[in-house]
Amino acid sequence: MLILSRKIGESLVIDGRILVKIVRVEGDVVKVGIQAPPDVPVHRQEVYEEIQRNNQEALTRPGQGLPKLPRKLPPGSTQNSALTLTPVPA
């Protein structure tokens, strides 16, 4: 683990794409600003761990399939349909 000292307003750059800036220090709490490209997910560690746990549970949970779709309506039925098609003469 790399350990750096930074003062308020100072930054560090990760991989030339991610900027981490010390914004404010309030007691023992440090406010950090992170500027990263949209394709780089940024999470607090506890949120990241919860996401990983949920993903793992979804992969290992037995019997959890996709929800059943409603049965197909007979031809010509417009029940539960917001669209009605009218034939156009050729």
mmCIF file with all atom_site columns, N, CA, C and O in Angstrom, residues 72-86:
data_model
loop_
_atom_site.group_PDB
_atom_site.id
_atom_site.type_symbol
_atom_site.label_atom_id
_atom_site.label_alt_id
_atom_site.label_comp_id
_atom_site.label_asym_id
_atom_site.label_entity_id
_atom_site.label_seq_id
_atom_site.pdbx_PDB_ins_code
_atom_site.Cartn_x
_atom_site.Cartn_y
_atom_site.Cartn_z
_atom_site.occupancy
_atom_site.B_iso_or_equiv
_atom_site.pdbx_formal_charge
_atom_site.auth_seq_id
_atom_site.auth_comp_id
_atom_site.auth_asym_id
_atom_site.auth_atom_id
_atom_site.pdbx_PDB_model_num
ATOM 1  N N  . LYS A 1 72 ? -49.070 -16.083 -23.848 1.00 0.00 ? 72 LYS A N  1
ATOM 2  C CA . LYS A 1 72 ? -49.305 -15.338 -25.082 1.00 0.00 ? 72 LYS A CA 1
ATOM 3  C C  . LYS A 1 72 ? -50.812 -15.199 -25.314 1.00 0.00 ? 72 LYS A C  1
ATOM 4  O O  . LYS A 1 72 ? -51.569 -16.146 -25.149 1.00 0.00 ? 72 LYS A O  1
ATOM 5  N N  . LEU A 1 73 ? -51.262 -14.005 -25.712 1.00 0.00 ? 73 LEU A N  1
ATOM 6  C CA . LEU A 1 73 ? -52.675 -13.762 -25.995 1.00 0.00 ? 73 LEU A CA 1
ATOM 7  C C  . LEU A 1 73 ? -53.041 -14.351 -27.351 1.00 0.00 ? 73 LEU A C  1
ATOM 8  O O  . LEU A 1 73 ? -52.211 -14.390 -28.257 1.00 0.00 ? 73 LEU A O  1
ATOM 9  N N  . PRO A 1 74 ? -54.285 -14.793 -27.512 1.00 0.00 ? 74 PRO A N  1
ATOM 10 C CA . PRO A 1 74 ? -54.706 -15.317 -28.813 1.00 0.00 ? 74 PRO A CA 1
ATOM 11 C C  . PRO A 1 74 ? -54.659 -14.234 -29.877 1.00 0.00 ? 74 PRO A C  1
ATOM 12 O O  . PRO A 1 74 ? -54.792 -13.046 -29.577 1.00 0.00 ? 74 PRO A O  1
ATOM 13 N N  . PRO A 1 75 ? -54.483 -14.631 -31.149 1.00 0.00 ? 75 PRO A N  1
ATOM 14 C CA . PRO A 1 75 ? -54.440 -13.643 -32.241 1.00 0.00 ? 75 PRO A CA 1
ATOM 15 C C  . PRO A 1 75 ? -55.710 -12.799 -32.253 1.00 0.00 ? 75 PRO A C  1
ATOM 16 O O  . PRO A 1 75 ? -56.802 -13.292 -32.032 1.00 0.00 ? 75 PRO A O  1
ATOM 17 N N  . GLY A 1 76 ? -55.559 -11.505 -32.497 1.00 0.00 ? 76 GLY A N  1
ATOM 18 C CA . GLY A 1 76 ? -56.700 -10.594 -32.563 1.00 0.00 ? 76 GLY A CA 1
ATOM 19 C C  . GLY A 1 76 ? -57.104 -10.023 -31.223 1.00 0.00 ? 76 GLY A C  1
ATOM 20 O O  . GLY A 1 76 ? -57.911 -9.113  -31.144 1.00 0.00 ? 76 GLY A O  1
ATOM 21 N N  . SER A 1 77 ? -56.546 -10.537 -30.134 1.00 0.00 ? 77 SER A N  1
ATOM 22 C CA . SER A 1 77 ? -56.899 -10.029 -28.805 1.00 0.00 ? 77 SER A CA 1
ATOM 23 C C  . SER A 1 77 ? -56.115 -8.753  -28.528 1.00 0.00 ? 77 SER A C  1
ATOM 24 O O  . SER A 1 77 ? -54.937 -8.652  -28.831 1.00 0.00 ? 77 SER A O  1
ATOM 25 N N  . THR A 1 78 ? -56.801 -7.757  -27.980 1.00 0.00 ? 78 THR A N  1
ATOM 26 C CA . THR A 1 78 ? -56.129 -6.502  -27.629 1.00 0.00 ? 78 THR A CA 1
ATOM 27 C C  . THR A 1 78 ? -56.110 -6.300  -26.121 1.00 0.00 ? 78 THR A C  1
ATOM 28 O O  . THR A 1 78 ? -55.811 -5.231  -25.646 1.00 0.00 ? 78 THR A O  1
ATOM 29 N N  . GLN A 1 79 ? -56.449 -7.326  -25.354 1.00 0.00 ? 79 GLN A N  1
ATOM 30 C CA . GLN A 1 79 ? -56.449 -7.211  -23.899 1.00 0.00 ? 79 GLN A CA 1
ATOM 31 C C  . GLN A 1 79 ? -55.034 -6.845  -23.429 1.00 0.00 ? 79 GLN A C  1
ATOM 32 O O  . GLN A 1 79 ? -54.054 -7.386  -23.913 1.00 0.00 ? 79 GLN A O  1
ATOM 33 N N  . ASN A 1 80 ? -54.949 -5.918  -22.501 1.00 0.00 ? 80 ASN A N  1
ATOM 34 C CA . ASN A 1 80 ? -53.685 -5.437  -21.947 1.00 0.00 ? 80 ASN A CA 1
ATOM 35 C C  . ASN A 1 80 ? -52.785 -4.824  -23.021 1.00 0.00 ? 80 ASN A C  1
ATOM 36 O O  . ASN A 1 80 ? -51.593 -4.805  -22.895 1.00 0.00 ? 80 ASN A O  1
ATOM 37 N N  . SER A 1 81 ? -53.353 -4.346  -24.081 1.00 0.00 ? 81 SER A N  1
ATOM 38 C CA . SER A 1 81 ? -52.552 -3.763  -25.151 1.00 0.00 ? 81 SER A CA 1
ATOM 39 C C  . SER A 1 81 ? -52.893 -2.288  -25.298 1.00 0.00 ? 81 SER A C  1
ATOM 40 O O  . SER A 1 81 ? -54.050 -1.918  -25.346 1.00 0.00 ? 81 SER A O  1
ATOM 41 N N  . ALA A 1 82 ? -51.879 -1.483  -25.389 1.00 0.00 ? 82 ALA A N  1
ATOM 42 C CA . ALA A 1 82 ? -52.101 -0.051  -25.565 1.00 0.00 ? 82 ALA A CA 1
ATOM 43 C C  . ALA A 1 82 ? -52.080 0.317   -27.041 1.00 0.00 ? 82 ALA A C  1
ATOM 44 O O  . ALA A 1 82 ? -52.279 1.455   -27.406 1.00 0.00 ? 82 ALA A O  1
ATOM 45 N N  . LEU A 1 83 ? -51.834 -0.661  -27.914 1.00 0.00 ? 83 LEU A N  1
ATOM 46 C CA . LEU A 1 83 ? -51.696 -0.389  -29.334 1.00 0.00 ? 83 LEU A CA 1
ATOM 47 C C  . LEU A 1 83 ? -52.676 -1.255  -30.117 1.00 0.00 ? 83 LEU A C  1
ATOM 48 O O  . LEU A 1 83 ? -52.735 -2.455  -29.939 1.00 0.00 ? 83 LEU A O  1
ATOM 49 N N  . THR A 1 84 ? -53.468 -0.648  -30.951 1.00 0.00 ? 84 THR A N  1
ATOM 50 C CA . THR A 1 84 ? -54.376 -1.376  -31.836 1.00 0.00 ? 84 THR A CA 1
ATOM 51 C C  . THR A 1 84 ? -53.959 -1.081  -33.268 1.00 0.00 ? 84 THR A C  1
ATOM 52 O O  . THR A 1 84 ? -53.848 0.073   -33.670 1.00 0.00 ? 84 THR A O  1
ATOM 53 N N  . LEU A 1 85 ? -53.713 -2.139  -34.040 1.00 0.00 ? 85 LEU A N  1
ATOM 54 C CA . LEU A 1 85 ? -53.287 -1.978  -35.420 1.00 0.00 ? 85 LEU A CA 1
ATOM 55 C C  . LEU A 1 85 ? -54.486 -2.048  -36.340 1.00 0.00 ? 85 LEU A C  1
ATOM 56 O O  . LEU A 1 85 ? -55.345 -2.907  -36.188 1.00 0.00 ? 85 LEU A O  1
ATOM 57 N N  . THR A 1 86 ? -54.535 -1.154  -37.310 1.00 0.00 ? 86 THR A N  1
ATOM 58 C CA . THR A 1 86 ? -55.603 -1.144  -38.309 1.00 0.00 ? 86 THR A CA 1
ATOM 59 C C  . THR A 1 86 ? -54.985 -1.418  -39.666 1.00 0.00 ? 86 THR A C  1
ATOM 60 O O  . THR A 1 86 ? -54.028 -0.729  -40.063 1.00 0.00 ? 86 THR A O  1
#
